[in-house]
Amino acid sequence: MSKKVFYAILICIIIAGAIVIATMGLKADITYSKNVRLDMYLENEYNKKDIEQIAKEVFGNERMLVQQVEFYGDMFSITLSQEVEDLDTKVEQLANKINEKFGLELKKENITKVYQPKIKLSSVLMPYLLPLAISMIIILVYVIIRFRKIGIWRTLGVYILTTIASELLYLSILAICRVPINRLVTPIGLAIYAIVITVVTAKQEKKLTIYQEETK
């Protein structure tokens, strides 16, 4: 595959991602969506997998997140979309199944419902923008000093375009594949940023070495 074809495919993916984001937006994880959290204290320590199994039996294929809240394993939370139908009935079913499984006397009233608003994805990304900008400025200053002999503007262009293109490609893939935006998305994006900078720097170092050998 030629470079032109490769770049053309990347551009098409980025354009398609931009269209999906503009029309449908990014898909948010349940924790960032408008949700309801069911908090319950079970008095004794239980396995999280057992609670997950019971939750699946009650709520079926609904998107959910089961968490063990307390260190001692006796308190759990189940996060669900607020769009779940007949929530009160299903909460009662949840209490009954937990009682059957563990021999408890948990009542529907003992399961606390906490309604949480949708979190803007921009607010999740904002804390990382300033550190990224500062790191990029430092990198570009280093690039200007280190690679000035092989062409400052061309080298700067390679760094800037490659970094922006890689992050746009990552975002486009998330949008097109409808991958939920969760707590792992930002660290993975930062890892991609670091890898791209490392690879580009290695290539520029190689070019600089060749240049120095040719000009001896």
PDB file of C-alpha atoms in Angstrom:
ATOM      1  CA  MET A   1       0.000   0.000   0.000  1.00  0.00           C
ATOM      2  CA  SER A   2       1.428   3.360  -1.048  1.00  0.00           C
ATOM      3  CA  LYS A   3       1.712   6.292   1.350  1.00  0.00           C
ATOM      4  CA  LYS A   4      -0.856   8.271  -0.632  1.00  0.00           C
ATOM      5  CA  VAL A   5      -3.460   5.517  -0.322  1.00  0.00           C
ATOM      6  CA  PHE A   6      -2.656   5.111   3.396  1.00  0.00           C
ATOM      7  CA  TYR A   7      -3.017   8.841   4.065  1.00  0.00           C
ATOM      8  CA  ALA A   8      -6.218   8.963   1.993  1.00  0.00           C
ATOM      9  CA  ILE A   9      -7.747   6.202   4.159  1.00  0.00           C
ATOM     10  CA  LEU A  10      -6.746   8.036   7.346  1.00  0.00           C
ATOM     11  CA  ILE A  11      -8.294  11.264   6.065  1.00  0.00           C
ATOM     12  CA  CYS A  12     -11.529   9.442   5.163  1.00  0.00           C
ATOM     13  CA  ILE A  13     -11.717   7.932   8.656  1.00  0.00           C
ATOM     14  CA  ILE A  14     -11.180  11.345  10.275  1.00  0.00           C
ATOM     15  CA  ILE A  15     -13.835  12.957   8.052  1.00  0.00           C
ATOM     16  CA  ALA A  16     -16.279  10.124   8.792  1.00  0.00           C
ATOM     17  CA  GLY A  17     -15.562  10.516  12.508  1.00  0.00           C
ATOM     18  CA  ALA A  18     -16.196  14.253  12.319  1.00  0.00           C
ATOM     19  CA  ILE A  19     -19.554  13.615  10.615  1.00  0.00           C
ATOM     20  CA  VAL A  20     -20.575  11.068  13.272  1.00  0.00           C
ATOM     21  CA  ILE A  21     -19.586  13.440  16.095  1.00  0.00           C
ATOM     22  CA  ALA A  22     -21.455  16.335  14.461  1.00  0.00           C
ATOM     23  CA  THR A  23     -24.632  14.304  13.918  1.00  0.00           C
ATOM     24  CA  MET A  24     -24.695  11.756  16.757  1.00  0.00           C
ATOM     25  CA  GLY A  25     -22.037  12.945  19.178  1.00  0.00           C
ATOM     26  CA  LEU A  26     -19.757  10.684  21.165  1.00  0.00           C
ATOM     27  CA  LYS A  27     -21.240   7.773  23.096  1.00  0.00           C
ATOM     28  CA  ALA A  28     -20.793   8.359  26.819  1.00  0.00           C
ATOM     29  CA  ASP A  29     -20.201   5.614  29.361  1.00  0.00           C
ATOM     30  CA  ILE A  30     -22.986   4.991  31.869  1.00  0.00           C
ATOM     31  CA  THR A  31     -21.084   6.946  34.553  1.00  0.00           C
ATOM     32  CA  TYR A  32     -21.020  10.064  32.363  1.00  0.00           C
ATOM     33  CA  SER A  33     -24.619   9.679  31.157  1.00  0.00           C
ATOM     34  CA  LYS A  34     -27.796  10.678  32.962  1.00  0.00           C
ATOM     35  CA  ASN A  35     -28.043   7.798  35.409  1.00  0.00           C
ATOM     36  CA  VAL A  36     -29.446   6.471  38.660  1.00  0.00           C
ATOM     37  CA  ARG A  37     -27.236   4.770  41.244  1.00  0.00           C
ATOM     38  CA  LEU A  38     -28.692   2.104  43.518  1.00  0.00           C
ATOM     39  CA  ASP A  39     -26.793   1.976  46.816  1.00  0.00           C
ATOM     40  CA  MET A  40     -27.306  -0.977  49.153  1.00  0.00           C
ATOM     41  CA  TYR A  41     -25.747  -2.145  52.385  1.00  0.00           C
ATOM     42  CA  LEU A  42     -25.767  -5.946  52.754  1.00  0.00           C
ATOM     43  CA  GLU A  43     -24.357  -6.250  56.305  1.00  0.00           C
ATOM     44  CA  ASN A  44     -21.872  -8.994  55.364  1.00  0.00           C
ATOM     45  CA  GLU A  45     -19.087  -9.364  52.806  1.00  0.00           C
ATOM     46  CA  TYR A  46     -20.161 -10.776  49.437  1.00  0.00           C
ATOM     47  CA  ASN A  47     -18.575 -11.435  46.059  1.00  0.00           C
ATOM     48  CA  LYS A  48     -19.039  -8.732  43.440  1.00  0.00           C
ATOM     49  CA  LYS A  49     -19.616 -11.365  40.722  1.00  0.00           C
ATOM     50  CA  ASP A  50     -22.651 -12.683  42.588  1.00  0.00           C
ATOM     51  CA  ILE A  51     -24.157  -9.178  42.730  1.00  0.00           C
ATOM     52  CA  GLU A  52     -23.434  -8.693  39.013  1.00  0.00           C
ATOM     53  CA  GLN A  53     -25.170 -11.967  38.181  1.00  0.00           C
ATOM     54  CA  ILE A  54     -28.258 -10.997  40.163  1.00  0.00           C
ATOM     55  CA  ALA A  55     -28.290  -7.529  38.560  1.00  0.00           C
ATOM     56  CA  LYS A  56     -28.165  -9.098  35.075  1.00  0.00           C
ATOM     57  CA  GLU A  57     -31.090 -11.362  35.936  1.00  0.00           C
ATOM     58  CA  VAL A  58     -33.146  -8.350  37.036  1.00  0.00           C
ATOM     59  CA  PHE A  59     -32.124  -5.671  34.539  1.00  0.00           C
ATOM     60  CA  GLY A  60     -31.320  -7.889  31.554  1.00  0.00           C
ATOM     61  CA  ASN A  61     -29.278  -6.221  28.825  1.00  0.00           C
ATOM     62  CA  GLU A  62     -29.495  -2.733  30.310  1.00  0.00           C
ATOM     63  CA  ARG A  63     -26.181  -0.880  30.473  1.00  0.00           C
ATOM     64  CA  MET A  64     -24.998  -1.007  34.063  1.00  0.00           C
ATOM     65  CA  LEU A  65     -21.975  -0.707  36.301  1.00  0.00           C
ATOM     66  CA  VAL A  66     -21.703  -2.737  39.506  1.00  0.00           C
ATOM     67  CA  GLN A  67     -19.189  -1.468  42.067  1.00  0.00           C
ATOM     68  CA  GLN A  68     -18.066  -2.639  45.473  1.00  0.00           C
ATOM     69  CA  VAL A  69     -18.164   0.599  47.449  1.00  0.00           C
ATOM     70  CA  GLU A  70     -16.778  -0.289  50.858  1.00  0.00           C
ATOM     71  CA  PHE A  71     -13.408  -1.889  51.568  1.00  0.00           C
ATOM     72  CA  TYR A  72     -15.075  -4.612  53.636  1.00  0.00           C
ATOM     73  CA  GLY A  73     -17.215  -5.708  50.688  1.00  0.00           C
ATOM     74  CA  ASP A  74     -20.573  -5.204  52.382  1.00  0.00           C
ATOM     75  CA  MET A  75     -21.824  -2.241  50.343  1.00  0.00           C
ATOM     76  CA  PHE A  76     -22.496  -2.198  46.608  1.00  0.00           C
ATOM     77  CA  SER A  77     -23.775   0.258  44.020  1.00  0.00           C
ATOM     78  CA  ILE A  78     -25.444  -0.470  40.692  1.00  0.00           C
ATOM     79  CA  THR A  79     -25.408   2.396  38.174  1.00  0.00           C
ATOM     80  CA  LEU A  80     -28.096   2.349  35.473  1.00  0.00           C
ATOM     81  CA  SER A  81     -29.595   4.669  32.900  1.00  0.00           C
ATOM     82  CA  GLN A  82     -32.496   6.758  34.171  1.00  0.00           C
ATOM     83  CA  GLU A  83     -34.469   5.474  31.192  1.00  0.00           C
ATOM     84  CA  VAL A  84     -34.898   2.014  32.734  1.00  0.00           C
ATOM     85  CA  GLU A  85     -38.609   1.118  32.700  1.00  0.00           C
ATOM     86  CA  ASP A  86     -40.467   0.133  35.896  1.00  0.00           C
ATOM     87  CA  LEU A  87     -37.457   0.922  38.036  1.00  0.00           C
ATOM     88  CA  ASP A  88     -39.324   0.589  41.347  1.00  0.00           C
ATOM     89  CA  THR A  89     -40.608  -2.866  40.394  1.00  0.00           C
ATOM     90  CA  LYS A  90     -37.138  -3.997  39.349  1.00  0.00           C
ATOM     91  CA  VAL A  91     -35.582  -2.637  42.540  1.00  0.00           C
ATOM     92  CA  GLU A  92     -38.060  -4.781  44.480  1.00  0.00           C
ATOM     93  CA  GLN A  93     -37.108  -7.786  42.341  1.00  0.00           C
ATOM     94  CA  LEU A  94     -33.450  -7.029  43.030  1.00  0.00           C
ATOM     95  CA  ALA A  95     -34.047  -7.014  46.784  1.00  0.00           C
ATOM     96  CA  ASN A  96     -35.984 -10.279  46.596  1.00  0.00           C
ATOM     97  CA  LYS A  97     -33.311 -12.065  44.573  1.00  0.00           C
ATOM     98  CA  ILE A  98     -30.572 -10.863  46.915  1.00  0.00           C
ATOM     99  CA  ASN A  99     -32.593 -12.166  49.847  1.00  0.00           C
ATOM    100  CA  GLU A 100     -33.048 -15.543  48.128  1.00  0.00           C
ATOM    101  CA  LYS A 101     -29.353 -15.773  47.278  1.00  0.00           C
ATOM    102  CA  PHE A 102     -27.886 -14.741  50.631  1.00  0.00           C
ATOM    103  CA  GLY A 103     -30.719 -15.359  53.082  1.00  0.00           C
ATOM    104  CA  LEU A 104     -31.088 -11.673  53.976  1.00  0.00           C
ATOM    105  CA  GLU A 105     -34.092  -9.497  54.786  1.00  0.00           C
ATOM    106  CA  LEU A 106     -33.259  -6.587  52.496  1.00  0.00           C
ATOM    107  CA  LYS A 107     -36.247  -4.367  51.692  1.00  0.00           C
ATOM    108  CA  LYS A 108     -36.829  -2.206  48.656  1.00  0.00           C
ATOM    109  CA  GLU A 109     -36.742   0.858  50.917  1.00  0.00           C
ATOM    110  CA  ASN A 110     -33.198  -0.079  52.022  1.00  0.00           C
ATOM    111  CA  ILE A 111     -31.904   0.400  48.469  1.00  0.00           C
ATOM    112  CA  THR A 112     -31.185   4.096  48.022  1.00  0.00           C
ATOM    113  CA  LYS A 113     -31.742   5.647  44.600  1.00  0.00           C
ATOM    114  CA  VAL A 114     -29.350   8.496  43.756  1.00  0.00           C
ATOM    115  CA  TYR A 115     -30.155  10.375  40.536  1.00  0.00           C
ATOM    116  CA  GLN A 116     -27.125  11.848  38.817  1.00  0.00           C
ATOM    117  CA  PRO A 117     -27.087  14.350  35.906  1.00  0.00           C
ATOM    118  CA  LYS A 118     -25.232  13.908  32.648  1.00  0.00           C
ATOM    119  CA  ILE A 119     -21.581  14.977  32.808  1.00  0.00           C
ATOM    120  CA  LYS A 120     -20.252  17.036  29.906  1.00  0.00           C
ATOM    121  CA  LEU A 121     -17.376  15.210  28.242  1.00  0.00           C
ATOM    122  CA  SER A 122     -15.615  18.546  27.756  1.00  0.00           C
ATOM    123  CA  SER A 123     -15.374  18.919  31.537  1.00  0.00           C
ATOM    124  CA  VAL A 124     -13.616  15.544  31.694  1.00  0.00           C
ATOM    125  CA  LEU A 125     -11.009  16.614  29.148  1.00  0.00           C
ATOM    126  CA  MET A 126     -10.445  20.183  30.373  1.00  0.00           C
ATOM    127  CA  PRO A 127      -8.009  19.334  33.231  1.00  0.00           C
ATOM    128  CA  TYR A 128      -5.660  17.708  30.696  1.00  0.00           C
ATOM    129  CA  LEU A 129      -5.569  20.551  28.149  1.00  0.00           C
ATOM    130  CA  LEU A 130      -3.179  22.880  29.990  1.00  0.00           C
ATOM    131  CA  PRO A 131      -0.600  20.164  30.850  1.00  0.00           C
ATOM    132  CA  LEU A 132      -0.758  18.939  27.237  1.00  0.00           C
ATOM    133  CA  ALA A 133      -0.267  22.453  25.876  1.00  0.00           C
ATOM    134  CA  ILE A 134       2.710  23.055  28.185  1.00  0.00           C
ATOM    135  CA  SER A 135       4.307  19.721  27.293  1.00  0.00           C
ATOM    136  CA  MET A 136       3.814  20.404  23.577  1.00  0.00           C
ATOM    137  CA  ILE A 137       5.453  23.831  23.853  1.00  0.00           C
ATOM    138  CA  ILE A 138       8.442  22.306  25.674  1.00  0.00           C
ATOM    139  CA  ILE A 139       8.738  19.585  23.026  1.00  0.00           C
ATOM    140  CA  LEU A 140       8.591  22.101  20.174  1.00  0.00           C
ATOM    141  CA  VAL A 141      11.275  24.258  21.810  1.00  0.00           C
ATOM    142  CA  TYR A 142      13.460  21.154  22.101  1.00  0.00           C
ATOM    143  CA  VAL A 143      12.754  20.309  18.455  1.00  0.00           C
ATOM    144  CA  ILE A 144      13.786  23.778  17.297  1.00  0.00           C
ATOM    145  CA  ILE A 145      17.085  23.518  19.171  1.00  0.00           C
ATOM    146  CA  ARG A 146      17.849  19.875  18.462  1.00  0.00           C
ATOM    147  CA  PHE A 147      16.842  19.568  14.813  1.00  0.00           C
ATOM    148  CA  ARG A 148      17.522  23.085  13.506  1.00  0.00           C
ATOM    149  CA  LYS A 149      20.138  21.757  11.058  1.00  0.00           C
ATOM    150  CA  ILE A 150      17.667  19.539   9.158  1.00  0.00           C
ATOM    151  CA  GLY A 151      14.982  22.196   8.738  1.00  0.00           C
ATOM    152  CA  ILE A 152      13.079  23.787  11.583  1.00  0.00           C
ATOM    153  CA  TRP A 153       9.734  24.453   9.876  1.00  0.00           C
ATOM    154  CA  ARG A 154       9.472  21.078   8.201  1.00  0.00           C
ATOM    155  CA  THR A 155      10.337  19.287  11.441  1.00  0.00           C
ATOM    156  CA  LEU A 156       7.832  21.362  13.428  1.00  0.00           C
ATOM    157  CA  GLY A 157       5.194  20.583  10.830  1.00  0.00           C
ATOM    158  CA  VAL A 158       5.859  16.854  11.152  1.00  0.00           C
ATOM    159  CA  TYR A 159       5.441  16.976  14.942  1.00  0.00           C
ATOM    160  CA  ILE A 160       2.315  19.116  14.938  1.00  0.00           C
ATOM    161  CA  LEU A 161       0.516  17.368  12.063  1.00  0.00           C
ATOM    162  CA  THR A 162       1.386  13.858  13.251  1.00  0.00           C
ATOM    163  CA  THR A 163       0.248  14.571  16.807  1.00  0.00           C
ATOM    164  CA  ILE A 164      -3.018  16.220  15.790  1.00  0.00           C
ATOM    165  CA  ALA A 165      -3.769  13.574  13.137  1.00  0.00           C
ATOM    166  CA  SER A 166      -3.166  10.673  15.549  1.00  0.00           C
ATOM    167  CA  GLU A 167      -5.497  12.117  18.196  1.00  0.00           C
ATOM    168  CA  LEU A 168      -8.183  12.942  15.605  1.00  0.00           C
ATOM    169  CA  LEU A 169      -7.899   9.404  14.251  1.00  0.00           C
ATOM    170  CA  TYR A 170      -8.295   7.987  17.768  1.00  0.00           C
ATOM    171  CA  LEU A 171     -11.336  10.169  18.417  1.00  0.00           C
ATOM    172  CA  SER A 172     -12.832   9.238  15.029  1.00  0.00           C
ATOM    173  CA  ILE A 173     -12.476   5.512  15.721  1.00  0.00           C
ATOM    174  CA  LEU A 174     -14.214   5.970  19.091  1.00  0.00           C
ATOM    175  CA  ALA A 175     -17.048   7.862  17.396  1.00  0.00           C
ATOM    176  CA  ILE A 176     -17.503   5.517  14.422  1.00  0.00           C
ATOM    177  CA  CYS A 177     -17.302   2.311  16.483  1.00  0.00           C
ATOM    178  CA  ARG A 178     -19.543   3.862  19.189  1.00  0.00           C
ATOM    179  CA  VAL A 179     -17.042   3.003  21.905  1.00  0.00           C
ATOM    180  CA  PRO A 180     -18.327   4.472  25.205  1.00  0.00           C
ATOM    181  CA  ILE A 181     -16.231   7.322  26.580  1.00  0.00           C
ATOM    182  CA  ASN A 182     -15.059   6.199  30.020  1.00  0.00           C
ATOM    183  CA  ARG A 183     -12.204   6.797  32.455  1.00  0.00           C
ATOM    184  CA  LEU A 184      -9.782   4.808  30.280  1.00  0.00           C
ATOM    185  CA  VAL A 185     -10.238   6.899  27.136  1.00  0.00           C
ATOM    186  CA  THR A 186      -8.144   9.859  28.303  1.00  0.00           C
ATOM    187  CA  PRO A 187      -5.173   7.786  29.602  1.00  0.00           C
ATOM    188  CA  ILE A 188      -5.152   5.829  26.326  1.00  0.00           C
ATOM    189  CA  GLY A 189      -5.207   9.116  24.393  1.00  0.00           C
ATOM    190  CA  LEU A 190      -2.254  10.371  26.452  1.00  0.00           C
ATOM    191  CA  ALA A 191      -0.402   7.104  25.806  1.00  0.00           C
ATOM    192  CA  ILE A 192      -0.971   7.498  22.055  1.00  0.00           C
ATOM    193  CA  TYR A 193       0.342  11.075  22.304  1.00  0.00           C
ATOM    194  CA  ALA A 194       3.496   9.893  24.091  1.00  0.00           C
ATOM    195  CA  ILE A 195       4.088   7.032  21.626  1.00  0.00           C
ATOM    196  CA  VAL A 196       3.661   9.310  18.607  1.00  0.00           C
ATOM    197  CA  ILE A 197       6.103  11.872  20.012  1.00  0.00           C
ATOM    198  CA  THR A 198       8.618   9.107  20.768  1.00  0.00           C
ATOM    199  CA  VAL A 199       8.361   7.557  17.283  1.00  0.00           C
ATOM    200  CA  VAL A 200       8.618  10.920  15.497  1.00  0.00           C
ATOM    201  CA  THR A 201      11.612  11.929  17.628  1.00  0.00           C
ATOM    202  CA  ALA A 202      13.359   8.629  16.842  1.00  0.00           C
ATOM    203  CA  LYS A 203      12.859   9.228  13.104  1.00  0.00           C
ATOM    204  CA  GLN A 204      14.155  12.798  13.353  1.00  0.00           C
ATOM    205  CA  GLU A 205      17.202  11.600  15.305  1.00  0.00           C
ATOM    206  CA  LYS A 206      17.919   9.154  12.498  1.00  0.00           C
ATOM    207  CA  LYS A 207      17.645  11.936   9.912  1.00  0.00           C
ATOM    208  CA  LEU A 208      19.939  14.132  11.992  1.00  0.00           C
ATOM    209  CA  THR A 209      22.524  11.337  12.251  1.00  0.00           C
ATOM    210  CA  ILE A 210      22.470  10.810   8.472  1.00  0.00           C
ATOM    211  CA  TYR A 211      22.810  14.576   7.913  1.00  0.00           C
ATOM    212  CA  GLN A 212      25.780  14.812  10.286  1.00  0.00           C
ATOM    213  CA  GLU A 213      27.535  11.897   8.569  1.00  0.00           C
ATOM    214  CA  GLU A 214      26.991  13.425   5.132  1.00  0.00           C
ATOM    215  CA  THR A 215      28.346  16.822   6.167  1.00  0.00           C
ATOM    216  CA  LYS A 216      31.532  15.556   7.828  1.00  0.00           C
TER     217      LYS A 216
END
